mmCIF file of C-alpha atoms in Angstrom:
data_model
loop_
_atom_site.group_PDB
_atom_site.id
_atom_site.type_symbol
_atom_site.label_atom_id
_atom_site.label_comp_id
_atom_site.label_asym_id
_atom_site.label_seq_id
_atom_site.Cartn_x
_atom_site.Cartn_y
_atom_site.Cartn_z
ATOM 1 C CA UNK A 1 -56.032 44.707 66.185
ATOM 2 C CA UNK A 2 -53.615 46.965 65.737
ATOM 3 C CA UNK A 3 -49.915 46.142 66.252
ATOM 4 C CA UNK A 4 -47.576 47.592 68.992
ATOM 5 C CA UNK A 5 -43.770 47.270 70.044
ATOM 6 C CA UNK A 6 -44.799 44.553 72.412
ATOM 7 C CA UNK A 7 -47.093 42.624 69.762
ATOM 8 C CA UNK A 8 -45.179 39.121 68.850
ATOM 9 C CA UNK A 9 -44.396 37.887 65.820
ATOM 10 C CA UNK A 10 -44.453 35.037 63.413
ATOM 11 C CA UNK A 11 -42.914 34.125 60.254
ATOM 12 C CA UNK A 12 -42.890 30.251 59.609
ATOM 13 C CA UNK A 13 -40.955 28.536 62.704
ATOM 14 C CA UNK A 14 -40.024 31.831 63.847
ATOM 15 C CA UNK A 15 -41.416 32.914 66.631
ATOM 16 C CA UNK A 16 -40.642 36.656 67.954
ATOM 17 C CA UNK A 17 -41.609 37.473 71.463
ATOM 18 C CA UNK A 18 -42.338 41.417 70.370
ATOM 19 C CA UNK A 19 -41.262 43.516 67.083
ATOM 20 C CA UNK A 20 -37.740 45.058 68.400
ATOM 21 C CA UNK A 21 -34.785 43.906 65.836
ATOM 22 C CA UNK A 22 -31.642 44.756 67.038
ATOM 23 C CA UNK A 23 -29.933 45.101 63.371
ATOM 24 C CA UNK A 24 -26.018 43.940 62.390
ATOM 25 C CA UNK A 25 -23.634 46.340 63.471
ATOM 26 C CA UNK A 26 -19.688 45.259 62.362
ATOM 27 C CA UNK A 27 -18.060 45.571 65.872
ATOM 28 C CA UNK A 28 -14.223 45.122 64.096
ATOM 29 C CA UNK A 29 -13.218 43.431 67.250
ATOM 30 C CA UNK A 30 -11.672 40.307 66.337
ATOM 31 C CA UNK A 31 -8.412 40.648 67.215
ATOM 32 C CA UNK A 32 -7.116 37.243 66.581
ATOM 33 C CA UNK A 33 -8.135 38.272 62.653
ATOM 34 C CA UNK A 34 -9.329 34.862 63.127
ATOM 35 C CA UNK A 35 -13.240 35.260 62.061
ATOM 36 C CA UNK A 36 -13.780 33.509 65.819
ATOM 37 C CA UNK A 37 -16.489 36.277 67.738
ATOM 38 C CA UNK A 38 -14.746 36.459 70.679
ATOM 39 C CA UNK A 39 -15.473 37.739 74.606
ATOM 40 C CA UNK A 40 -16.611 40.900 73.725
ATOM 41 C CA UNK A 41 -19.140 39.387 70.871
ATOM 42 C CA UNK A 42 -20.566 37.622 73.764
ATOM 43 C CA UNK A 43 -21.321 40.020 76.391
ATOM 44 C CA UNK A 44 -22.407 42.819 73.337
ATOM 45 C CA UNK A 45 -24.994 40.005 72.076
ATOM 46 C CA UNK A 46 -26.218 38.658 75.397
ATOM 47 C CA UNK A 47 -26.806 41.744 76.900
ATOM 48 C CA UNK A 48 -28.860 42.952 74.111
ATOM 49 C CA UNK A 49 -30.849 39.792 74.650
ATOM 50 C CA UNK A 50 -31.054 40.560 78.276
ATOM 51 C CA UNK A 51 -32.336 43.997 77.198
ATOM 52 C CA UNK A 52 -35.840 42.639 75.838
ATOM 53 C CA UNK A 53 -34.450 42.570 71.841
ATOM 54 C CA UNK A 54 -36.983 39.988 70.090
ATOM 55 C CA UNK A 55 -34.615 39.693 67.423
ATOM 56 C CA UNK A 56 -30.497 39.931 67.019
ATOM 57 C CA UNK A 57 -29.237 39.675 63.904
ATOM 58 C CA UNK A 58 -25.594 38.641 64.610
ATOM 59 C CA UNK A 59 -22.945 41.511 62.303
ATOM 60 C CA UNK A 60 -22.212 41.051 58.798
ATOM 61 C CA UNK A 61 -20.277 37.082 58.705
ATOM 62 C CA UNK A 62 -18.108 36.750 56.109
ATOM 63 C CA UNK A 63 -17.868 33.173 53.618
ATOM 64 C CA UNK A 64 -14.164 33.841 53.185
ATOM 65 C CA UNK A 65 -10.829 35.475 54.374
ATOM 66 C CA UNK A 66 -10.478 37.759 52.139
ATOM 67 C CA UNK A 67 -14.652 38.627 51.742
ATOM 68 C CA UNK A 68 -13.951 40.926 54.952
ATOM 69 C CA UNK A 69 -14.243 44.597 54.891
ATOM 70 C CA UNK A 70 -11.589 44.123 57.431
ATOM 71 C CA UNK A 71 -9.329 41.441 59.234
ATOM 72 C CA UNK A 72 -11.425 42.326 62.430
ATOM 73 C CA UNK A 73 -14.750 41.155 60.932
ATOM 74 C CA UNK A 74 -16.377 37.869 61.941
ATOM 75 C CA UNK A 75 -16.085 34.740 59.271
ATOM 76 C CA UNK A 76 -17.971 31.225 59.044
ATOM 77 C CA UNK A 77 -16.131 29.798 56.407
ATOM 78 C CA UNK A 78 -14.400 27.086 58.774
ATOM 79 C CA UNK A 79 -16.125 24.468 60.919
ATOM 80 C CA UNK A 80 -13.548 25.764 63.478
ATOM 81 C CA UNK A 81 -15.672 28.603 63.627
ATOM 82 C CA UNK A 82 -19.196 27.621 64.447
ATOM 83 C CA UNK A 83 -18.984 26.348 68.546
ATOM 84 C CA UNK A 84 -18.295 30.337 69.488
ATOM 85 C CA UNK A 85 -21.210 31.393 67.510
ATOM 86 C CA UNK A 86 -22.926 28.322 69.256
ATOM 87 C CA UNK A 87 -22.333 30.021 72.207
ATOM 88 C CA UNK A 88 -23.370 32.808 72.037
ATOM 89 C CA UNK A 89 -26.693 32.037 70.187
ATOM 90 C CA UNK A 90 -27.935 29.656 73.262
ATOM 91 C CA UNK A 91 -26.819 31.942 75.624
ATOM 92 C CA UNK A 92 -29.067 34.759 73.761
ATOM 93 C CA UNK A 93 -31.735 32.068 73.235
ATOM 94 C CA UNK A 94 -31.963 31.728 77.058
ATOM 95 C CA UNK A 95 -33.489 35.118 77.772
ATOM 96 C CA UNK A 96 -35.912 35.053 75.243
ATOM 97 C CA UNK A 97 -34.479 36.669 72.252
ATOM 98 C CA UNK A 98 -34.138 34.765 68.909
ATOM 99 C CA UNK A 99 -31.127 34.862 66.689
ATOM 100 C CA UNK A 100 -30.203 35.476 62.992
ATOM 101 C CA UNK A 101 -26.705 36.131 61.365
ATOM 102 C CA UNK A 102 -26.170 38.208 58.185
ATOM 103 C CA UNK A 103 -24.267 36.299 55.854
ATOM 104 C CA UNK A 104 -21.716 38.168 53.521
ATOM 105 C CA UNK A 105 -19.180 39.325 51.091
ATOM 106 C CA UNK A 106 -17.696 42.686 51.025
ATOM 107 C CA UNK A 107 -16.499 42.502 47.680
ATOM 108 C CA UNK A 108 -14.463 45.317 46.345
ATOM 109 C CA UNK A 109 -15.323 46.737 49.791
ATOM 110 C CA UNK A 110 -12.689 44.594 51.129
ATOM 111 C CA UNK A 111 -10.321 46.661 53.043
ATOM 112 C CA UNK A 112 -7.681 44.656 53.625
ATOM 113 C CA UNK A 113 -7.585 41.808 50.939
ATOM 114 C CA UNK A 114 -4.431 41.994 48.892
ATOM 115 C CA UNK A 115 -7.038 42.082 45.858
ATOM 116 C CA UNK A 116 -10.693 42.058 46.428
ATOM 117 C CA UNK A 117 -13.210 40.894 43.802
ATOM 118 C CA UNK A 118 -15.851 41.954 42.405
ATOM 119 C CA UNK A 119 -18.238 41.545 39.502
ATOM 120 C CA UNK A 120 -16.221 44.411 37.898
ATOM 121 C CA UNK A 121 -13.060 45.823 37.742
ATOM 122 C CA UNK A 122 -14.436 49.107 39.419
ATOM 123 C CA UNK A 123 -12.731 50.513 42.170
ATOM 124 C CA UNK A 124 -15.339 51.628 45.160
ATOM 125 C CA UNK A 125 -13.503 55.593 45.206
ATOM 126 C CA UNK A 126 -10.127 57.222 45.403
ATOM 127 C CA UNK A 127 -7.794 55.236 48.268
ATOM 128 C CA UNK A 128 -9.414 51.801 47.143
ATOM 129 C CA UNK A 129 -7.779 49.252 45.789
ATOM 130 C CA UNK A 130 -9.382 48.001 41.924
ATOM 131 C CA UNK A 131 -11.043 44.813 42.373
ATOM 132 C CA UNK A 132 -10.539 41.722 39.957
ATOM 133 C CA UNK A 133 -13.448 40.480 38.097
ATOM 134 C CA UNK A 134 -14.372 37.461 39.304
ATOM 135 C CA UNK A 135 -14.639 34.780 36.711
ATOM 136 C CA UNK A 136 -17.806 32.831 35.917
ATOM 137 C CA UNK A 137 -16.382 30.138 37.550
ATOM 138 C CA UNK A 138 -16.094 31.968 40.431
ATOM 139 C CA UNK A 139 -18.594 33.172 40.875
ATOM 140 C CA UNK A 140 -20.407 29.822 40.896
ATOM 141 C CA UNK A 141 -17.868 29.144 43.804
ATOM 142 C CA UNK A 142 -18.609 32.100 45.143
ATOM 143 C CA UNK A 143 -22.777 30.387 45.195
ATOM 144 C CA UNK A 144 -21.122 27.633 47.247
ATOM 145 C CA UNK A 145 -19.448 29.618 49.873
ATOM 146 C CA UNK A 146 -22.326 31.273 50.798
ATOM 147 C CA UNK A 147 -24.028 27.546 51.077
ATOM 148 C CA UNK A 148 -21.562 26.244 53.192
ATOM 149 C CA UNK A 149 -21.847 29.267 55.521
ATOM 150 C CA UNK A 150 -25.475 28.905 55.842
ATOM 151 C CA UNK A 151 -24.711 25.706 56.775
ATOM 152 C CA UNK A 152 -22.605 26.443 59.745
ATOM 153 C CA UNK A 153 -24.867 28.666 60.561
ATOM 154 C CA UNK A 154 -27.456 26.402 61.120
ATOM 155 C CA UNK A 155 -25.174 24.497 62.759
ATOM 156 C CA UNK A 156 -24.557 26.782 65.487
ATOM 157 C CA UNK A 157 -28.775 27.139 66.460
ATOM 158 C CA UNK A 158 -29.687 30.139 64.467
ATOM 159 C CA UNK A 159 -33.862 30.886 64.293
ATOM 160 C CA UNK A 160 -32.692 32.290 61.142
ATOM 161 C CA UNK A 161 -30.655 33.818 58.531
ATOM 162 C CA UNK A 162 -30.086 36.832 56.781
ATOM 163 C CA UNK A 163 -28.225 37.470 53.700
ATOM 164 C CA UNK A 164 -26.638 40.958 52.959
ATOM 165 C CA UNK A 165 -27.335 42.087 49.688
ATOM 166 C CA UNK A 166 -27.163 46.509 50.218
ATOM 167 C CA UNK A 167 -24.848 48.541 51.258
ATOM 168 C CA UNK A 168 -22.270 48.596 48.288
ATOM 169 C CA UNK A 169 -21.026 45.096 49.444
ATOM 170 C CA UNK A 170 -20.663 41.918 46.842
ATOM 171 C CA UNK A 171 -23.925 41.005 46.255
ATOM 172 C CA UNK A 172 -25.339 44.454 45.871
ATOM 173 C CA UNK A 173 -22.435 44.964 43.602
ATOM 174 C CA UNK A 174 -24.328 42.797 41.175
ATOM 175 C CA UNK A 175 -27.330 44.364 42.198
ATOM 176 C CA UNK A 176 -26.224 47.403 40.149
ATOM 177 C CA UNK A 177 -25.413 48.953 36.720
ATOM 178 C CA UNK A 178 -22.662 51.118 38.519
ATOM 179 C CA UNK A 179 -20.825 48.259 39.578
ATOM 180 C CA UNK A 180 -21.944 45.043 37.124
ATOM 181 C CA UNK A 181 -20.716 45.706 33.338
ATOM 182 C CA UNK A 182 -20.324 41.624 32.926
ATOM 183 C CA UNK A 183 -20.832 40.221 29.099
ATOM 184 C CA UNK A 184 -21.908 36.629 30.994
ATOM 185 C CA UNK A 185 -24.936 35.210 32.238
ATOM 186 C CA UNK A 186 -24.204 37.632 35.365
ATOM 187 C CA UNK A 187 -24.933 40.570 33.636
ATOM 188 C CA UNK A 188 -28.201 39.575 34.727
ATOM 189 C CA UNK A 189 -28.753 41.600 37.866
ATOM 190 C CA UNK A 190 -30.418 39.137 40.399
ATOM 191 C CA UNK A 191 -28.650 36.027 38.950
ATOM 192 C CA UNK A 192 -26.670 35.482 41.290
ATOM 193 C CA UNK A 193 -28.444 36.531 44.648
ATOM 194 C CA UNK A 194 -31.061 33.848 43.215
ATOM 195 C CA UNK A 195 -28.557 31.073 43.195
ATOM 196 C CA UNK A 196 -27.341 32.347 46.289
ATOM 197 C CA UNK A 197 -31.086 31.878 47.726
ATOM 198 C CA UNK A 198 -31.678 28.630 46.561
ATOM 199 C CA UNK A 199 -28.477 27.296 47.438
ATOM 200 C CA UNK A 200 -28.921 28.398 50.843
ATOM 201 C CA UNK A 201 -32.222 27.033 50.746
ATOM 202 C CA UNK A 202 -30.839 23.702 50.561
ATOM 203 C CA UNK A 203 -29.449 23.546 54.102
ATOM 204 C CA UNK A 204 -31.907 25.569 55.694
ATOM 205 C CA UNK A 205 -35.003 23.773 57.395
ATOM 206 C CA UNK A 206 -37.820 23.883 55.488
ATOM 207 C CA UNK A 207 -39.689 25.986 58.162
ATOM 208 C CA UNK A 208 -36.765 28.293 58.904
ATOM 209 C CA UNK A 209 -37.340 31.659 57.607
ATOM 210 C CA UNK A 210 -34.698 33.320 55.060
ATOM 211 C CA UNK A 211 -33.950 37.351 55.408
ATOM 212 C CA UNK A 212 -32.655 39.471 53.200
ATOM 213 C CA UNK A 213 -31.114 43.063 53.622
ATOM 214 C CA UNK A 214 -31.278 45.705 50.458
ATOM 215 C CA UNK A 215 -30.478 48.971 49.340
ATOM 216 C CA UNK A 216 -33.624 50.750 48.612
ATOM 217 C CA UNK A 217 -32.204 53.244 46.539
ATOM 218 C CA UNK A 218 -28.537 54.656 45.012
ATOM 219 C CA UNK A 219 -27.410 57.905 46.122
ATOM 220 C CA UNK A 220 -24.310 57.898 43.529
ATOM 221 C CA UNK A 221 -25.191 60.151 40.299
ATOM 222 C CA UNK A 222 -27.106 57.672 37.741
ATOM 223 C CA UNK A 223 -27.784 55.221 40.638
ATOM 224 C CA UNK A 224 -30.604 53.260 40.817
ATOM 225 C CA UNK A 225 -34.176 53.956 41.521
ATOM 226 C CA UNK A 226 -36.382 51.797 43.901
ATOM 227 C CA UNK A 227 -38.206 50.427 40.872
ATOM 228 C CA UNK A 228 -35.421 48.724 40.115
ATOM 229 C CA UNK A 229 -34.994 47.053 42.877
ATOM 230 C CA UNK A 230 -38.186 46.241 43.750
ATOM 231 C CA UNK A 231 -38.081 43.860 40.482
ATOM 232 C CA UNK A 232 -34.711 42.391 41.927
ATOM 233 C CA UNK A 233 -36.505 40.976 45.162
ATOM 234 C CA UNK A 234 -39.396 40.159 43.317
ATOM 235 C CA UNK A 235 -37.551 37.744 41.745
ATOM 236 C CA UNK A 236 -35.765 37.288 45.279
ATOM 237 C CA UNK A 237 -38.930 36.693 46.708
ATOM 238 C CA UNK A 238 -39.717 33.820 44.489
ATOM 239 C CA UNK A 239 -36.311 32.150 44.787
ATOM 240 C CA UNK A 240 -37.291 31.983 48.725
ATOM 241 C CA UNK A 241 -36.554 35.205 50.428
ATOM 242 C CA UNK A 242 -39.382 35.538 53.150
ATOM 243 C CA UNK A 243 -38.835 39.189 54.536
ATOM 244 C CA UNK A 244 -36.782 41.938 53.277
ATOM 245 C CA UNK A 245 -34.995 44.239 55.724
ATOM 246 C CA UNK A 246 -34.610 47.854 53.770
ATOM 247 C CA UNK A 247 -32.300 49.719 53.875
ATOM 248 C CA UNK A 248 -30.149 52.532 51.287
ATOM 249 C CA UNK A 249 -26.948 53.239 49.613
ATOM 250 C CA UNK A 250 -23.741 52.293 50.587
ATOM 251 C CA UNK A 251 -22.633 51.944 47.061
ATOM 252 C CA UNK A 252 -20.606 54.833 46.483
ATOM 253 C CA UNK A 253 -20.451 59.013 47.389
ATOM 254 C CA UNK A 254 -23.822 60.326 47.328
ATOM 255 C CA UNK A 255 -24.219 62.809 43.864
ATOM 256 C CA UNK A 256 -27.348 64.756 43.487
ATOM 257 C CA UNK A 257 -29.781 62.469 45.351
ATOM 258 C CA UNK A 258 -29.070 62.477 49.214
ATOM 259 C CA UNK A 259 -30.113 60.437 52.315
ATOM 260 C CA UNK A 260 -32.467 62.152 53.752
ATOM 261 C CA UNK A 261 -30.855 61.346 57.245
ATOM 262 C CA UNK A 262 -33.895 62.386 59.710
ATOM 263 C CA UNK A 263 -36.129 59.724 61.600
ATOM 264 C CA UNK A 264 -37.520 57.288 59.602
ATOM 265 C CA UNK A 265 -36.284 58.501 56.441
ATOM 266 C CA UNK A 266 -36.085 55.079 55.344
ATOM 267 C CA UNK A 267 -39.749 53.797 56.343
ATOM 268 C CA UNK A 268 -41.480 54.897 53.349
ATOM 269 C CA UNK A 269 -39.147 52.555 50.702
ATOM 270 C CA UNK A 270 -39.699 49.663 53.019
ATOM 271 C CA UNK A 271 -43.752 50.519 52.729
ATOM 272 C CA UNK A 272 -42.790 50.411 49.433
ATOM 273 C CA UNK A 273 -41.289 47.095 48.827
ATOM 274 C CA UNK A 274 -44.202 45.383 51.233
ATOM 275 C CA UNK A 275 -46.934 46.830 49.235
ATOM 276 C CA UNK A 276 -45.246 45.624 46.154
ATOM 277 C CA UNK A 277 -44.622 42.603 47.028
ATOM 278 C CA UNK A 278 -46.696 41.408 49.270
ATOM 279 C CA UNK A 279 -43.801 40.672 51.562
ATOM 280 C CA UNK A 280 -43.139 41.542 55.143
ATOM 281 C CA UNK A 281 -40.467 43.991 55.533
ATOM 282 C CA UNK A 282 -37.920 45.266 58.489
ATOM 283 C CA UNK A 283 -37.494 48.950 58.718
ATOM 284 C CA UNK A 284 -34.338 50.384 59.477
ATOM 285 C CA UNK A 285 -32.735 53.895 59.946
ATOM 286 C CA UNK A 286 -32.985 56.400 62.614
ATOM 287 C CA UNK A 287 -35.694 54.786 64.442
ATOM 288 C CA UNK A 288 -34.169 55.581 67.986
ATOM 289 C CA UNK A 289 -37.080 57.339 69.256
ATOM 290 C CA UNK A 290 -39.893 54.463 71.331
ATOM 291 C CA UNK A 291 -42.760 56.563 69.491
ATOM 292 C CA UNK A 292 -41.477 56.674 65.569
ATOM 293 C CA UNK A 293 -40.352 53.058 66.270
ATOM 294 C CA UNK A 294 -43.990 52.056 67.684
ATOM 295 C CA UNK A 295 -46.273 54.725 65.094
ATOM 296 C CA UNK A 296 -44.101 52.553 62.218
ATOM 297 C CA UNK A 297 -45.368 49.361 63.744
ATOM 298 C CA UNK A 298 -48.770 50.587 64.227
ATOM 299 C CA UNK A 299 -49.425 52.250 60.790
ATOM 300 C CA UNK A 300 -48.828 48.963 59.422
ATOM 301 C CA UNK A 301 -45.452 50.353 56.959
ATOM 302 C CA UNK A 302 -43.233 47.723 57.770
ATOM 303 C CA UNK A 303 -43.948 44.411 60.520
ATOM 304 C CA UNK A 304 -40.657 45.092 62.421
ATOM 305 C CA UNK A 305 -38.303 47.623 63.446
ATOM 306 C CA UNK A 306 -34.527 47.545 63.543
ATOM 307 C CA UNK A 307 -33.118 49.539 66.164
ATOM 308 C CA UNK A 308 -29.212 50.176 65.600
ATOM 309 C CA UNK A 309 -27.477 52.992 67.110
ATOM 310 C CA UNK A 310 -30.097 52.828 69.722
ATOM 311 C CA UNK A 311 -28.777 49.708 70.710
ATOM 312 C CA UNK A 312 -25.477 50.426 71.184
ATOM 313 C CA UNK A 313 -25.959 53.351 73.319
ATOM 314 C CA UNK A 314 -28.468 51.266 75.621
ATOM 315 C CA UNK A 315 -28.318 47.444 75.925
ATOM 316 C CA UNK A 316 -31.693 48.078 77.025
ATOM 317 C CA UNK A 317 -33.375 50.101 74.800
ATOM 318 C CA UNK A 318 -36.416 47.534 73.666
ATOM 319 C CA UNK A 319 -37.171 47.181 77.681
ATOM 320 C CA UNK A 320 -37.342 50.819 78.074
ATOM 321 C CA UNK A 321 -39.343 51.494 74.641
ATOM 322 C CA UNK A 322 -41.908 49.067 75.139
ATOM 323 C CA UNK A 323 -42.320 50.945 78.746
ATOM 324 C CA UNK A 324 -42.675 53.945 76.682
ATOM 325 C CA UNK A 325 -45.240 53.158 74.127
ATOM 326 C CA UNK A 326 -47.427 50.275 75.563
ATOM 327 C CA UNK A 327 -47.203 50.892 79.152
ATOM 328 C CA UNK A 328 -45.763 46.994 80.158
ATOM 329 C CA UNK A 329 -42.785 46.142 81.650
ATOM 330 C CA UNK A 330 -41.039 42.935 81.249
ATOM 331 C CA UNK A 331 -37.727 42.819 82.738
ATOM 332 C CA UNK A 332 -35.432 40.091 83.984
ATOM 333 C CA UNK A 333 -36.930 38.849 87.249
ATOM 334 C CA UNK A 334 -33.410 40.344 88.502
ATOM 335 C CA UNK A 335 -34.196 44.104 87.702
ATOM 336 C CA UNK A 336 -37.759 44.516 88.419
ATOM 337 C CA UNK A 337 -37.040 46.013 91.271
ATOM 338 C CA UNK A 338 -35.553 49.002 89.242
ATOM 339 C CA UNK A 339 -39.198 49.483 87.607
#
């Protein structure tokens, strides 16, 4: 049978109600510069839940202070931290919608850390401050972090987890020859998202599924090709990761080699990756019309669609695609008189 918008799910203990993702989105609105998600968190999350979203991946969730692209982001590196997200996961939970958080580290990304880190000492472009090299050390710490995040998280009644490994932040920063010119053991370009994997493994449930975001391709001159990657999760996918939500870029200027920028540009690398691997993917990127989002589905190129900008212009969107493309309508009990 062929798969539509409104087709659920499944992926170990997780248990999606149709294939809508509504993907992290930084909303830079803590204004405490606490980490805390805050009033405005909760009514953006719920309402997407509301809205018929099988999936919310909670924004990008920092495992330190100064791992922020800014002081606005959202953090779980305290225990203080976790009853808000608590909050607003059940809350989300109650109307159907499960809920994942993307787990992070900007890196030398890190607007507004007095020195952000990286695996190199190379500067993301002109106006950004030169990262330190992290030690070996510390970037063993660095494995930890990322643990005791996951941790929280699980704390707080995620369905699941997703860690962010594209978009020109820390981890993808190893990812690549642009940005990793290390002598150590982390030369090694998945070393370290594998430790992060298994380490976040350990305080996972078993049967709780672990996510993974990645940058297809490089768009910098002398950036990497998806082959390259595709050997990176391989090895990803064998440390634990279950799904791979793909994505591009992010690491730098684009040179020669542009995003192609048009609807579903980015489908065919996360066809890619799943044929490769084996591995059920996420497509992202410009998928905003009900009928790319549900041919994308139905073709079979990736098992779930992210739905970003979408999203933020209509809390409703997956209610009023699904309408769109398989003809049902499931709406809070409270609206159907609207349809």
């Amino acid at each position: 049978m062929t798969a539509t918008l409104s087709t659920p799910f499944t992926l170990k203990n997780l248990r999606l109600k149709n294939r809508i993702v509504m993907p992290p989105m930084c909303q830079y609105s803590v204004t405490a510069k606490d980490g805390v998600p805050n009033e405005w968190h909760y009514v953006h999350y719920v309402s997407r839940a509301v809205g018929g979203a099988g999936l919310i991946i909670i924004e990008m969730t920092d495992v330190e202070p100064d791992g922020r692209i800014s002081d606005y982001d959202l953090g779980l590196w305290s225990d203080e931290q976790v009853p808000a997200f608590r909050r607003i996961i059940s809350e989300c939970q109650k109307y159907g919608a499960k809920v994942g958080i993307q787990i992070a580290h900007a890196g030398r990304k890190a607007e507004d850390a007095a020195v952000p880190v990286g695996p190199s000492a190379i500067p993301f472009g002109p106006g950004f401050k030169t990262p330190r090299a992290l030690t070996t050390s510390e970037v063993k710490a660095m494995v930890g972090k990322f643990r005791d995040a996951a941790r929280r998280a699980v704390e707080a009644g995620v369905d699941t987890i997703e860690i962010h490994g594209a978009h020109g932040y820390l981890i993808h920063q190893f990812h690549s020859p642009a940005t990793n010119d290390r002598t150590d053991e982390y030369a090694d370009y998945a070393k370290f998202g594998v430790e992060i994997i298994r380490a976040m493994k350990e305080v996972m449930p078993p049967d709780m599924p672990l996510l993974m975001r990645v940058s297809a391709v490089e768009y910098i001159d002398g950036g990497y090709g998806i082959d390259h990657i595709i050997e990176i999760c391989r090895r990803y996918r064998d440390a634990g990761v279950d799904m791979f939500h793909v994505s591009s870029g992010g690491e730098g200027p684009a040179g020669k080699r542009k995003p192609g920028n048009y609807p579903g540009y980015q489908v065919p690398m996360a066809r890619e990756i799943k044929q490769a691997l084996g591995v059920p993917v996420i497509a992202v990127g410009m998928l905003d019309d009900p009928q790319l989002a549900g041919k994308t589905i139905a073709s079979g190129d990736a098992d779930l669609v992210a739905v970003g900008r979408g999203m933020l212009k209509d809390p409703y969107w997956a209610v009023h695609a699904i309408r769109a493309v398989d003809g049902e309508t499931t709406v809070p009990r409270q609206y159907e008189r609207a349809y």
